[in-house]
mmCIF file with all atom_site columns, C-alpha atoms in Angstrom:
data_model
loop_
_atom_site.group_PDB
_atom_site.id
_atom_site.type_symbol
_atom_site.label_atom_id
_atom_site.label_alt_id
_atom_site.label_comp_id
_atom_site.label_asym_id
_atom_site.label_entity_id
_atom_site.label_seq_id
_atom_site.pdbx_PDB_ins_code
_atom_site.Cartn_x
_atom_site.Cartn_y
_atom_site.Cartn_z
_atom_site.occupancy
_atom_site.B_iso_or_equiv
_atom_site.pdbx_formal_charge
_atom_site.auth_seq_id
_atom_site.auth_comp_id
_atom_site.auth_asym_id
_atom_site.auth_atom_id
_atom_site.pdbx_PDB_model_num
ATOM 1   C CA . UNK A 1 1   ? 155.960 96.761  112.545 1.00 96.00 ? 24  UNK A CA 1
ATOM 2   C CA . UNK A 1 2   ? 153.448 94.606  111.500 1.00 96.00 ? 25  UNK A CA 1
ATOM 3   C CA . UNK A 1 3   ? 149.849 95.985  114.023 1.00 97.00 ? 26  UNK A CA 1
ATOM 4   C CA . UNK A 1 4   ? 146.149 94.893  113.846 1.00 98.00 ? 27  UNK A CA 1
ATOM 5   C CA . UNK A 1 5   ? 144.298 97.966  116.833 1.00 98.00 ? 28  UNK A CA 1
ATOM 6   C CA . UNK A 1 6   ? 141.186 97.472  117.027 1.00 98.00 ? 29  UNK A CA 1
ATOM 7   C CA . UNK A 1 7   ? 138.288 99.868  118.146 1.00 98.00 ? 30  UNK A CA 1
ATOM 8   C CA . UNK A 1 8   ? 137.450 99.945  122.297 1.00 98.00 ? 31  UNK A CA 1
ATOM 9   C CA . UNK A 1 9   ? 135.083 98.044  124.566 1.00 98.00 ? 32  UNK A CA 1
ATOM 10  C CA . UNK A 1 10  ? 130.965 98.768  124.227 1.00 98.00 ? 33  UNK A CA 1
ATOM 11  C CA . UNK A 1 11  ? 128.414 98.384  125.868 1.00 98.00 ? 34  UNK A CA 1
ATOM 12  C CA . UNK A 1 12  ? 124.883 97.797  123.511 1.00 98.00 ? 35  UNK A CA 1
ATOM 13  C CA . UNK A 1 13  ? 120.830 97.441  124.309 1.00 98.00 ? 36  UNK A CA 1
ATOM 14  C CA . UNK A 1 14  ? 119.897 94.168  122.068 1.00 98.00 ? 37  UNK A CA 1
ATOM 15  C CA . UNK A 1 15  ? 118.523 95.321  118.896 1.00 98.00 ? 38  UNK A CA 1
ATOM 16  C CA . UNK A 1 16  ? 120.744 98.430  118.571 1.00 98.00 ? 39  UNK A CA 1
ATOM 17  C CA . UNK A 1 17  ? 123.661 97.898  115.671 1.00 98.00 ? 40  UNK A CA 1
ATOM 18  C CA . UNK A 1 18  ? 126.911 97.881  116.077 1.00 98.00 ? 41  UNK A CA 1
ATOM 19  C CA . UNK A 1 19  ? 130.644 98.090  113.582 1.00 98.00 ? 42  UNK A CA 1
ATOM 20  C CA . UNK A 1 20  ? 133.688 97.099  115.354 1.00 98.00 ? 43  UNK A CA 1
ATOM 21  C CA . UNK A 1 21  ? 137.034 97.983  113.177 1.00 98.00 ? 44  UNK A CA 1
ATOM 22  C CA . UNK A 1 22  ? 140.175 96.519  113.025 1.00 98.00 ? 45  UNK A CA 1
ATOM 23  C CA . UNK A 1 23  ? 143.505 99.367  111.891 1.00 98.00 ? 46  UNK A CA 1
ATOM 24  C CA . UNK A 1 24  ? 146.047 97.712  110.122 1.00 98.00 ? 47  UNK A CA 1
ATOM 25  C CA . UNK A 1 25  ? 149.787 99.091  110.062 1.00 97.00 ? 48  UNK A CA 1
ATOM 26  C CA . UNK A 1 26  ? 153.143 97.948  108.811 1.00 97.00 ? 49  UNK A CA 1
ATOM 27  C CA . UNK A 1 27  ? 152.161 96.047  105.835 1.00 97.00 ? 50  UNK A CA 1
ATOM 28  C CA . UNK A 1 28  ? 150.663 96.025  102.067 1.00 97.00 ? 51  UNK A CA 1
ATOM 29  C CA . UNK A 1 29  ? 146.450 96.065  103.343 1.00 97.00 ? 52  UNK A CA 1
ATOM 30  C CA . UNK A 1 30  ? 145.416 94.981  100.030 1.00 97.00 ? 53  UNK A CA 1
ATOM 31  C CA . UNK A 1 31  ? 147.462 91.514  100.057 1.00 95.00 ? 54  UNK A CA 1
ATOM 32  C CA . UNK A 1 32  ? 146.381 89.710  103.002 1.00 95.00 ? 55  UNK A CA 1
ATOM 33  C CA . UNK A 1 33  ? 142.934 88.086  103.610 1.00 94.00 ? 56  UNK A CA 1
ATOM 34  C CA . UNK A 1 34  ? 141.313 89.731  107.430 1.00 96.00 ? 57  UNK A CA 1
ATOM 35  C CA . UNK A 1 35  ? 139.429 86.983  109.938 1.00 96.00 ? 58  UNK A CA 1
ATOM 36  C CA . UNK A 1 36  ? 137.385 87.774  112.635 1.00 97.00 ? 59  UNK A CA 1
ATOM 37  C CA . UNK A 1 37  ? 137.225 85.130  115.263 1.00 98.00 ? 60  UNK A CA 1
ATOM 38  C CA . UNK A 1 38  ? 134.636 84.903  118.614 1.00 98.00 ? 61  UNK A CA 1
ATOM 39  C CA . UNK A 1 39  ? 135.363 83.918  121.824 1.00 98.00 ? 62  UNK A CA 1
ATOM 40  C CA . UNK A 1 40  ? 132.334 84.249  124.178 1.00 98.00 ? 63  UNK A CA 1
ATOM 41  C CA . UNK A 1 41  ? 132.747 84.137  128.088 1.00 97.00 ? 64  UNK A CA 1
ATOM 42  C CA . UNK A 1 42  ? 134.959 81.461  129.612 1.00 96.00 ? 65  UNK A CA 1
ATOM 43  C CA . UNK A 1 43  ? 134.878 79.723  125.435 1.00 97.00 ? 66  UNK A CA 1
ATOM 44  C CA . UNK A 1 44  ? 136.869 78.624  122.732 1.00 97.00 ? 67  UNK A CA 1
ATOM 45  C CA . UNK A 1 45  ? 137.777 80.355  119.587 1.00 98.00 ? 68  UNK A CA 1
ATOM 46  C CA . UNK A 1 46  ? 135.143 80.512  116.811 1.00 97.00 ? 69  UNK A CA 1
ATOM 47  C CA . UNK A 1 47  ? 136.381 81.161  113.266 1.00 96.00 ? 70  UNK A CA 1
ATOM 48  C CA . UNK A 1 48  ? 133.180 84.070  111.788 1.00 96.00 ? 71  UNK A CA 1
ATOM 49  C CA . UNK A 1 49  ? 134.474 84.821  108.638 1.00 95.00 ? 72  UNK A CA 1
ATOM 50  C CA . UNK A 1 50  ? 137.587 86.441  106.448 1.00 95.00 ? 73  UNK A CA 1
ATOM 51  C CA . UNK A 1 51  ? 137.888 89.546  103.959 1.00 96.00 ? 74  UNK A CA 1
ATOM 52  C CA . UNK A 1 52  ? 140.474 90.303  101.113 1.00 95.00 ? 75  UNK A CA 1
ATOM 53  C CA . UNK A 1 53  ? 140.407 93.709  100.867 1.00 96.00 ? 76  UNK A CA 1
ATOM 54  C CA . UNK A 1 54  ? 142.087 93.584  97.489  1.00 95.00 ? 77  UNK A CA 1
ATOM 55  C CA . UNK A 1 55  ? 139.120 92.732  96.162  1.00 95.00 ? 78  UNK A CA 1
ATOM 56  C CA . UNK A 1 56  ? 136.696 92.846  98.807  1.00 95.00 ? 79  UNK A CA 1
ATOM 57  C CA . UNK A 1 57  ? 136.349 88.739  98.288  1.00 95.00 ? 80  UNK A CA 1
ATOM 58  C CA . UNK A 1 58  ? 134.560 87.609  101.719 1.00 95.00 ? 81  UNK A CA 1
ATOM 59  C CA . UNK A 1 59  ? 133.482 84.271  103.142 1.00 94.00 ? 82  UNK A CA 1
ATOM 60  C CA . UNK A 1 60  ? 131.222 83.303  105.853 1.00 94.00 ? 83  UNK A CA 1
ATOM 61  C CA . UNK A 1 61  ? 131.112 80.489  108.386 1.00 93.00 ? 84  UNK A CA 1
ATOM 62  C CA . UNK A 1 62  ? 128.137 78.415  107.490 1.00 92.00 ? 85  UNK A CA 1
ATOM 63  C CA . UNK A 1 63  ? 127.763 79.539  111.539 1.00 94.00 ? 86  UNK A CA 1
ATOM 64  C CA . UNK A 1 64  ? 127.373 83.479  111.489 1.00 96.00 ? 87  UNK A CA 1
ATOM 65  C CA . UNK A 1 65  ? 126.350 83.305  107.775 1.00 96.00 ? 88  UNK A CA 1
ATOM 66  C CA . UNK A 1 66  ? 123.243 86.497  107.445 1.00 96.00 ? 89  UNK A CA 1
ATOM 67  C CA . UNK A 1 67  ? 124.117 86.997  111.683 1.00 97.00 ? 90  UNK A CA 1
ATOM 68  C CA . UNK A 1 68  ? 126.924 89.728  110.331 1.00 98.00 ? 91  UNK A CA 1
ATOM 69  C CA . UNK A 1 69  ? 128.596 91.469  107.665 1.00 98.00 ? 92  UNK A CA 1
ATOM 70  C CA . UNK A 1 70  ? 132.507 92.387  106.870 1.00 98.00 ? 93  UNK A CA 1
ATOM 71  C CA . UNK A 1 71  ? 133.900 94.455  104.919 1.00 98.00 ? 94  UNK A CA 1
ATOM 72  C CA . UNK A 1 72  ? 137.336 96.693  104.628 1.00 98.00 ? 95  UNK A CA 1
ATOM 73  C CA . UNK A 1 73  ? 137.979 99.701  103.741 1.00 97.00 ? 96  UNK A CA 1
ATOM 74  C CA . UNK A 1 74  ? 141.641 100.062 101.212 1.00 97.00 ? 97  UNK A CA 1
ATOM 75  C CA . UNK A 1 75  ? 141.485 103.626 101.459 1.00 97.00 ? 98  UNK A CA 1
ATOM 76  C CA . UNK A 1 76  ? 142.575 103.679 105.690 1.00 97.00 ? 99  UNK A CA 1
ATOM 77  C CA . UNK A 1 77  ? 143.688 100.115 105.577 1.00 98.00 ? 100 UNK A CA 1
ATOM 78  C CA . UNK A 1 78  ? 141.609 99.246  108.354 1.00 98.00 ? 101 UNK A CA 1
ATOM 79  C CA . UNK A 1 79  ? 139.005 96.499  108.245 1.00 98.00 ? 102 UNK A CA 1
ATOM 80  C CA . UNK A 1 80  ? 134.742 95.861  110.087 1.00 98.00 ? 103 UNK A CA 1
ATOM 81  C CA . UNK A 1 81  ? 132.405 93.642  111.492 1.00 98.00 ? 104 UNK A CA 1
ATOM 82  C CA . UNK A 1 82  ? 128.801 94.979  111.801 1.00 98.00 ? 105 UNK A CA 1
ATOM 83  C CA . UNK A 1 83  ? 125.627 93.623  113.142 1.00 98.00 ? 106 UNK A CA 1
ATOM 84  C CA . UNK A 1 84  ? 122.431 94.993  112.173 1.00 98.00 ? 107 UNK A CA 1
ATOM 85  C CA . UNK A 1 85  ? 120.205 94.041  115.529 1.00 97.00 ? 108 UNK A CA 1
ATOM 86  C CA . UNK A 1 86  ? 122.246 92.207  118.706 1.00 98.00 ? 109 UNK A CA 1
ATOM 87  C CA . UNK A 1 87  ? 121.131 89.782  120.532 1.00 98.00 ? 110 UNK A CA 1
ATOM 88  C CA . UNK A 1 88  ? 122.353 88.808  123.971 1.00 98.00 ? 111 UNK A CA 1
ATOM 89  C CA . UNK A 1 89  ? 123.946 86.109  122.922 1.00 97.00 ? 112 UNK A CA 1
ATOM 90  C CA . UNK A 1 90  ? 126.456 88.466  121.032 1.00 98.00 ? 113 UNK A CA 1
ATOM 91  C CA . UNK A 1 91  ? 128.167 88.962  124.300 1.00 98.00 ? 114 UNK A CA 1
ATOM 92  C CA . UNK A 1 92  ? 131.770 88.220  123.237 1.00 98.00 ? 115 UNK A CA 1
ATOM 93  C CA . UNK A 1 93  ? 135.647 89.493  122.498 1.00 98.00 ? 116 UNK A CA 1
ATOM 94  C CA . UNK A 1 94  ? 136.204 90.067  118.957 1.00 98.00 ? 117 UNK A CA 1
ATOM 95  C CA . UNK A 1 95  ? 139.597 89.634  117.756 1.00 98.00 ? 118 UNK A CA 1
ATOM 96  C CA . UNK A 1 96  ? 140.489 89.968  113.788 1.00 98.00 ? 119 UNK A CA 1
ATOM 97  C CA . UNK A 1 97  ? 144.200 88.161  112.730 1.00 97.00 ? 120 UNK A CA 1
ATOM 98  C CA . UNK A 1 98  ? 145.692 88.850  109.719 1.00 96.00 ? 121 UNK A CA 1
ATOM 99  C CA . UNK A 1 99  ? 145.362 85.703  107.757 1.00 90.00 ? 122 UNK A CA 1
ATOM 100 C CA . UNK A 1 100 ? 146.717 82.908  106.112 1.00 79.00 ? 123 UNK A CA 1
ATOM 101 C CA . UNK A 1 101 ? 148.545 81.807  108.965 1.00 86.00 ? 124 UNK A CA 1
ATOM 102 C CA . UNK A 1 102 ? 147.072 84.095  111.425 1.00 93.00 ? 125 UNK A CA 1
ATOM 103 C CA . UNK A 1 103 ? 150.022 85.676  112.827 1.00 94.00 ? 126 UNK A CA 1
ATOM 104 C CA . UNK A 1 104 ? 149.059 89.264  113.955 1.00 97.00 ? 127 UNK A CA 1
ATOM 105 C CA . UNK A 1 105 ? 146.041 89.941  115.876 1.00 98.00 ? 128 UNK A CA 1
ATOM 106 C CA . UNK A 1 106 ? 144.069 92.296  117.250 1.00 98.00 ? 129 UNK A CA 1
ATOM 107 C CA . UNK A 1 107 ? 143.657 92.710  120.849 1.00 98.00 ? 130 UNK A CA 1
ATOM 108 C CA . UNK A 1 108 ? 140.253 92.148  120.793 1.00 98.00 ? 131 UNK A CA 1
ATOM 109 C CA . UNK A 1 109 ? 136.935 94.281  121.253 1.00 98.00 ? 132 UNK A CA 1
ATOM 110 C CA . UNK A 1 110 ? 134.505 93.676  123.992 1.00 98.00 ? 133 UNK A CA 1
ATOM 111 C CA . UNK A 1 111 ? 131.027 93.834  123.142 1.00 98.00 ? 134 UNK A CA 1
ATOM 112 C CA . UNK A 1 112 ? 128.618 93.780  125.722 1.00 98.00 ? 135 UNK A CA 1
ATOM 113 C CA . UNK A 1 113 ? 124.760 93.257  124.585 1.00 98.00 ? 136 UNK A CA 1
ATOM 114 C CA . UNK A 1 114 ? 122.448 93.525  127.624 1.00 97.00 ? 137 UNK A CA 1
ATOM 115 C CA . UNK A 1 115 ? 119.124 95.746  128.709 1.00 96.00 ? 138 UNK A CA 1
ATOM 116 C CA . UNK B 2 1   ? 133.529 71.620  107.330 1.00 85.00 ? 30  UNK B CA 1
ATOM 117 C CA . UNK B 2 2   ? 135.993 69.675  109.147 1.00 90.00 ? 31  UNK B CA 1
ATOM 118 C CA . UNK B 2 3   ? 135.676 69.041  113.038 1.00 94.00 ? 32  UNK B CA 1
ATOM 119 C CA . UNK B 2 4   ? 139.009 69.663  115.176 1.00 96.00 ? 33  UNK B CA 1
ATOM 120 C CA . UNK B 2 5   ? 139.196 67.399  118.264 1.00 98.00 ? 34  UNK B CA 1
ATOM 121 C CA . UNK B 2 6   ? 141.737 68.394  120.736 1.00 98.00 ? 35  UNK B CA 1
ATOM 122 C CA . UNK B 2 7   ? 142.742 65.973  123.899 1.00 97.00 ? 36  UNK B CA 1
ATOM 123 C CA . UNK B 2 8   ? 142.966 66.184  126.708 1.00 97.00 ? 37  UNK B CA 1
ATOM 124 C CA . UNK B 2 9   ? 141.140 68.602  127.261 1.00 97.00 ? 38  UNK B CA 1
ATOM 125 C CA . UNK B 2 10  ? 143.056 69.424  130.474 1.00 98.00 ? 39  UNK B CA 1
ATOM 126 C CA . UNK B 2 11  ? 146.353 68.483  130.860 1.00 98.00 ? 40  UNK B CA 1
ATOM 127 C CA . UNK B 2 12  ? 148.185 68.947  134.717 1.00 98.00 ? 41  UNK B CA 1
ATOM 128 C CA . UNK B 2 13  ? 152.151 68.602  134.989 1.00 97.00 ? 42  UNK B CA 1
ATOM 129 C CA . UNK B 2 14  ? 154.728 70.066  136.196 1.00 97.00 ? 43  UNK B CA 1
ATOM 130 C CA . UNK B 2 15  ? 157.409 72.771  135.616 1.00 97.00 ? 44  UNK B CA 1
ATOM 131 C CA . UNK B 2 16  ? 159.994 70.744  133.425 1.00 97.00 ? 45  UNK B CA 1
ATOM 132 C CA . UNK B 2 17  ? 158.235 68.001  132.533 1.00 97.00 ? 46  UNK B CA 1
ATOM 133 C CA . UNK B 2 18  ? 157.258 67.324  128.776 1.00 98.00 ? 47  UNK B CA 1
ATOM 134 C CA . UNK B 2 19  ? 153.476 67.327  127.137 1.00 98.00 ? 48  UNK B CA 1
ATOM 135 C CA . UNK B 2 20  ? 152.132 66.118  124.242 1.00 98.00 ? 49  UNK B CA 1
ATOM 136 C CA . UNK B 2 21  ? 149.123 67.444  122.777 1.00 98.00 ? 50  UNK B CA 1
ATOM 137 C CA . UNK B 2 22  ? 146.416 65.962  120.107 1.00 98.00 ? 51  UNK B CA 1
ATOM 138 C CA . UNK B 2 23  ? 144.429 67.203  117.380 1.00 98.00 ? 52  UNK B CA 1
ATOM 139 C CA . UNK B 2 24  ? 142.713 64.924  115.488 1.00 97.00 ? 53  UNK B CA 1
ATOM 140 C CA . UNK B 2 25  ? 140.387 65.590  112.108 1.00 95.00 ? 54  UNK B CA 1
ATOM 141 C CA . UNK B 2 26  ? 137.366 64.403  111.464 1.00 95.00 ? 55  UNK B CA 1
ATOM 142 C CA . UNK B 2 27  ? 138.888 64.307  107.535 1.00 91.00 ? 56  UNK B CA 1
ATOM 143 C CA . UNK B 2 28  ? 142.793 64.796  106.498 1.00 91.00 ? 57  UNK B CA 1
ATOM 144 C CA . UNK B 2 29  ? 144.100 68.096  106.398 1.00 90.00 ? 58  UNK B CA 1
ATOM 145 C CA . UNK B 2 30  ? 146.858 69.458  104.135 1.00 80.00 ? 59  UNK B CA 1
ATOM 146 C CA . UNK B 2 31  ? 150.341 69.769  106.810 1.00 65.00 ? 60  UNK B CA 1
ATOM 147 C CA . UNK B 2 32  ? 150.746 73.233  104.863 1.00 74.00 ? 61  UNK B CA 1
ATOM 148 C CA . UNK B 2 33  ? 146.826 74.237  106.881 1.00 88.00 ? 62  UNK B CA 1
ATOM 149 C CA . UNK B 2 34  ? 147.243 72.807  110.609 1.00 93.00 ? 63  UNK B CA 1
ATOM 150 C CA . UNK B 2 35  ? 148.364 76.189  112.981 1.00 95.00 ? 64  UNK B CA 1
ATOM 151 C CA . UNK B 2 36  ? 148.908 75.989  117.192 1.00 97.00 ? 65  UNK B CA 1
ATOM 152 C CA . UNK B 2 37  ? 148.079 79.094  118.874 1.00 98.00 ? 66  UNK B CA 1
ATOM 153 C CA . UNK B 2 38  ? 148.450 79.883  122.462 1.00 98.00 ? 67  UNK B CA 1
ATOM 154 C CA . UNK B 2 39  ? 146.224 82.026  124.637 1.00 98.00 ? 68  UNK B CA 1
ATOM 155 C CA . UNK B 2 40  ? 146.719 83.125  128.173 1.00 98.00 ? 69  UNK B CA 1
ATOM 156 C CA . UNK B 2 41  ? 143.840 85.038  129.905 1.00 96.00 ? 70  UNK B CA 1
ATOM 157 C CA . UNK B 2 42  ? 142.968 88.724  129.076 1.00 96.00 ? 71  UNK B CA 1
ATOM 158 C CA . UNK B 2 43  ? 145.469 88.261  126.028 1.00 98.00 ? 72  UNK B CA 1
ATOM 159 C CA . UNK B 2 44  ? 145.076 87.786  122.040 1.00 98.00 ? 73  UNK B CA 1
ATOM 160 C CA . UNK B 2 45  ? 146.199 84.536  121.031 1.00 98.00 ? 74  UNK B CA 1
ATOM 161 C CA . UNK B 2 46  ? 149.710 84.074  119.658 1.00 98.00 ? 75  UNK B CA 1
ATOM 162 C CA . UNK B 2 47  ? 150.245 81.622  116.541 1.00 97.00 ? 76  UNK B CA 1
ATOM 163 C CA . UNK B 2 48  ? 152.884 79.412  117.567 1.00 98.00 ? 77  UNK B CA 1
ATOM 164 C CA . UNK B 2 49  ? 153.131 76.614  114.528 1.00 97.00 ? 78  UNK B CA 1
ATOM 165 C CA . UNK B 2 50  ? 152.406 76.855  111.515 1.00 94.00 ? 79  UNK B CA 1
ATOM 166 C CA . UNK B 2 51  ? 152.694 74.497  108.808 1.00 92.00 ? 80  UNK B CA 1
ATOM 167 C CA . UNK B 2 52  ? 152.192 71.578  111.360 1.00 94.00 ? 81  UNK B CA 1
ATOM 168 C CA . UNK B 2 53  ? 155.754 71.932  112.075 1.00 95.00 ? 82  UNK B CA 1
ATOM 169 C CA . UNK B 2 54  ? 157.434 75.084  111.527 1.00 96.00 ? 83  UNK B CA 1
ATOM 170 C CA . UNK B 2 55  ? 157.920 77.507  114.459 1.00 97.00 ? 84  UNK B CA 1
ATOM 171 C CA . UNK B 2 56  ? 156.291 81.061  113.922 1.00 96.00 ? 85  UNK B CA 1
ATOM 172 C CA . UNK B 2 57  ? 158.728 84.145  114.846 1.00 95.00 ? 86  UNK B CA 1
ATOM 173 C CA . UNK B 2 58  ? 160.571 84.280  118.046 1.00 96.00 ? 87  UNK B CA 1
ATOM 174 C CA . UNK B 2 59  ? 159.242 81.450  119.431 1.00 98.00 ? 88  UNK B CA 1
ATOM 175 C CA . UNK B 2 60  ? 161.042 79.132  121.553 1.00 97.00 ? 89  UNK B CA 1
ATOM 176 C CA . UNK B 2 61  ? 162.638 75.553  120.130 1.00 97.00 ? 90  UNK B CA 1
ATOM 177 C CA . UNK B 2 62  ? 160.906 74.158  123.687 1.00 98.00 ? 91  UNK B CA 1
ATOM 178 C CA . UNK B 2 63  ? 158.103 73.659  120.725 1.00 98.00 ? 92  UNK B CA 1
ATOM 179 C CA . UNK B 2 64  ? 157.620 71.759  117.904 1.00 98.00 ? 93  UNK B CA 1
ATOM 180 C CA . UNK B 2 65  ? 155.297 70.242  115.680 1.00 97.00 ? 94  UNK B CA 1
ATOM 181 C CA . UNK B 2 66  ? 154.204 67.136  113.730 1.00 96.00 ? 95  UNK B CA 1
ATOM 182 C CA . UNK B 2 67  ? 151.594 65.451  112.393 1.00 94.00 ? 96  UNK B CA 1
ATOM 183 C CA . UNK B 2 68  ? 150.013 64.752  109.158 1.00 92.00 ? 97  UNK B CA 1
ATOM 184 C CA . UNK B 2 69  ? 146.422 63.392  107.351 1.00 92.00 ? 98  UNK B CA 1
ATOM 185 C CA . UNK B 2 70  ? 144.305 63.853  110.590 1.00 94.00 ? 99  UNK B CA 1
ATOM 186 C CA . UNK B 2 71  ? 146.623 63.810  113.589 1.00 96.00 ? 100 UNK B CA 1
ATOM 187 C CA . UNK B 2 72  ? 148.372 65.860  114.776 1.00 96.00 ? 101 UNK B CA 1
ATOM 188 C CA . UNK B 2 73  ? 150.812 66.646  117.688 1.00 97.00 ? 102 UNK B CA 1
ATOM 189 C CA . UNK B 2 74  ? 152.148 70.151  119.864 1.00 98.00 ? 103 UNK B CA 1
ATOM 190 C CA . UNK B 2 75  ? 155.152 69.066  121.890 1.00 98.00 ? 104 UNK B CA 1
ATOM 191 C CA . UNK B 2 76  ? 156.443 71.841  124.932 1.00 98.00 ? 105 UNK B CA 1
ATOM 192 C CA . UNK B 2 77  ? 159.876 69.922  125.384 1.00 96.00 ? 106 UNK B CA 1
ATOM 193 C CA . UNK B 2 78  ? 160.433 70.875  129.176 1.00 96.00 ? 107 UNK B CA 1
ATOM 194 C CA . UNK B 2 79  ? 157.213 72.953  130.658 1.00 97.00 ? 108 UNK B CA 1
ATOM 195 C CA . UNK B 2 80  ? 158.397 76.727  131.546 1.00 97.00 ? 109 UNK B CA 1
ATOM 196 C CA . UNK B 2 81  ? 156.545 78.900  134.089 1.00 96.00 ? 110 UNK B CA 1
ATOM 197 C CA . UNK B 2 82  ? 154.922 81.129  131.511 1.00 97.00 ? 111 UNK B CA 1
ATOM 198 C CA . UNK B 2 83  ? 153.952 77.624  128.963 1.00 98.00 ? 112 UNK B CA 1
ATOM 199 C CA . UNK B 2 84  ? 150.581 77.290  131.263 1.00 97.00 ? 113 UNK B CA 1
ATOM 200 C CA . UNK B 2 85  ? 147.809 78.414  128.919 1.00 98.00 ? 114 UNK B CA 1
ATOM 201 C CA . UNK B 2 86  ? 145.222 77.744  126.797 1.00 98.00 ? 115 UNK B CA 1
ATOM 202 C CA . UNK B 2 87  ? 146.459 76.007  123.643 1.00 98.00 ? 116 UNK B CA 1
ATOM 203 C CA . UNK B 2 88  ? 144.613 76.067  120.347 1.00 98.00 ? 117 UNK B CA 1
ATOM 204 C CA . UNK B 2 89  ? 144.848 74.429  116.830 1.00 97.00 ? 118 UNK B CA 1
ATOM 205 C CA . UNK B 2 90  ? 143.265 74.907  113.510 1.00 96.00 ? 119 UNK B CA 1
ATOM 206 C CA . UNK B 2 91  ? 142.995 74.109  110.417 1.00 94.00 ? 120 UNK B CA 1
ATOM 207 C CA . UNK B 2 92  ? 142.330 76.174  106.702 1.00 85.00 ? 121 UNK B CA 1
ATOM 208 C CA . UNK B 2 93  ? 141.874 74.667  103.566 1.00 75.00 ? 122 UNK B CA 1
ATOM 209 C CA . UNK B 2 94  ? 141.896 75.465  99.532  1.00 66.00 ? 123 UNK B CA 1
ATOM 210 C CA . UNK B 2 95  ? 138.299 76.799  100.086 1.00 65.00 ? 124 UNK B CA 1
ATOM 211 C CA . UNK B 2 96  ? 139.406 79.297  103.172 1.00 72.00 ? 125 UNK B CA 1
ATOM 212 C CA . UNK B 2 97  ? 136.632 76.990  105.317 1.00 83.00 ? 126 UNK B CA 1
ATOM 213 C CA . UNK B 2 98  ? 138.616 77.252  108.251 1.00 92.00 ? 127 UNK B CA 1
ATOM 214 C CA . UNK B 2 99  ? 137.928 75.129  111.799 1.00 94.00 ? 128 UNK B CA 1
ATOM 215 C CA . UNK B 2 100 ? 139.501 76.222  115.836 1.00 96.00 ? 129 UNK B CA 1
ATOM 216 C CA . UNK B 2 101 ? 139.703 73.128  117.972 1.00 98.00 ? 130 UNK B CA 1
ATOM 217 C CA . UNK B 2 102 ? 138.117 73.231  121.567 1.00 98.00 ? 131 UNK B CA 1
ATOM 218 C CA . UNK B 2 103 ? 140.948 73.952  123.043 1.00 98.00 ? 132 UNK B CA 1
ATOM 219 C CA . UNK B 2 104 ? 143.662 71.965  125.488 1.00 98.00 ? 133 UNK B CA 1
ATOM 220 C CA . UNK B 2 105 ? 144.182 73.920  129.093 1.00 98.00 ? 134 UNK B CA 1
ATOM 221 C CA . UNK B 2 106 ? 147.337 73.204  130.142 1.00 98.00 ? 135 UNK B CA 1
ATOM 222 C CA . UNK B 2 107 ? 147.388 73.370  134.332 1.00 97.00 ? 136 UNK B CA 1
ATOM 223 C CA . UNK B 2 108 ? 150.294 73.326  136.358 1.00 95.00 ? 137 UNK B CA 1
ATOM 224 C CA . UNK B 2 109 ? 149.893 69.911  138.776 1.00 93.00 ? 138 UNK B CA 1
#
């Protein structure tokens, strides 16, 4: 069974750093792109960026370029989304999804940034 | 970047009725790269339709997708109680520029 299992909820302060994970199983990790999607409270889905674990080719939506870093570790079939300095406006649920057609999604990681 | 505009914003219907959701793109989208997703409260989105008209695995045949170019439609032939949710369209082009529509909320009338 193909699965994407994300790390647990996070409560952080503004200015702190954070790295959340998306552990995959049931398929060849290096053969599919993995995307990250943000959903702010009560809002729609926003595409953030995508990585191809096979060669670490990474693309970002213009809205998120420079704001986050997407990475992957082939040895443990896991993708990551990272912030160096969180802001209150980063409060959201973050989903990973297997791309091309976003057929499999992680359960989401809730990130709360509050002083 | 291609902008997707979904209409209506909210659709109020009764179980058993037919639902028609629209997704319009700011420029032509290859049909191979148009998808529809359903999201229920507290859940991750679920893929319904890919390639504009192909049903994903396990999706009931009351869901169908159509369209080409800049106009795409998701149709639910007879609404079941579990179909009331938010629906998003999504496109991705060959350069991996990906965008979502703002969503249509399908609510019980």
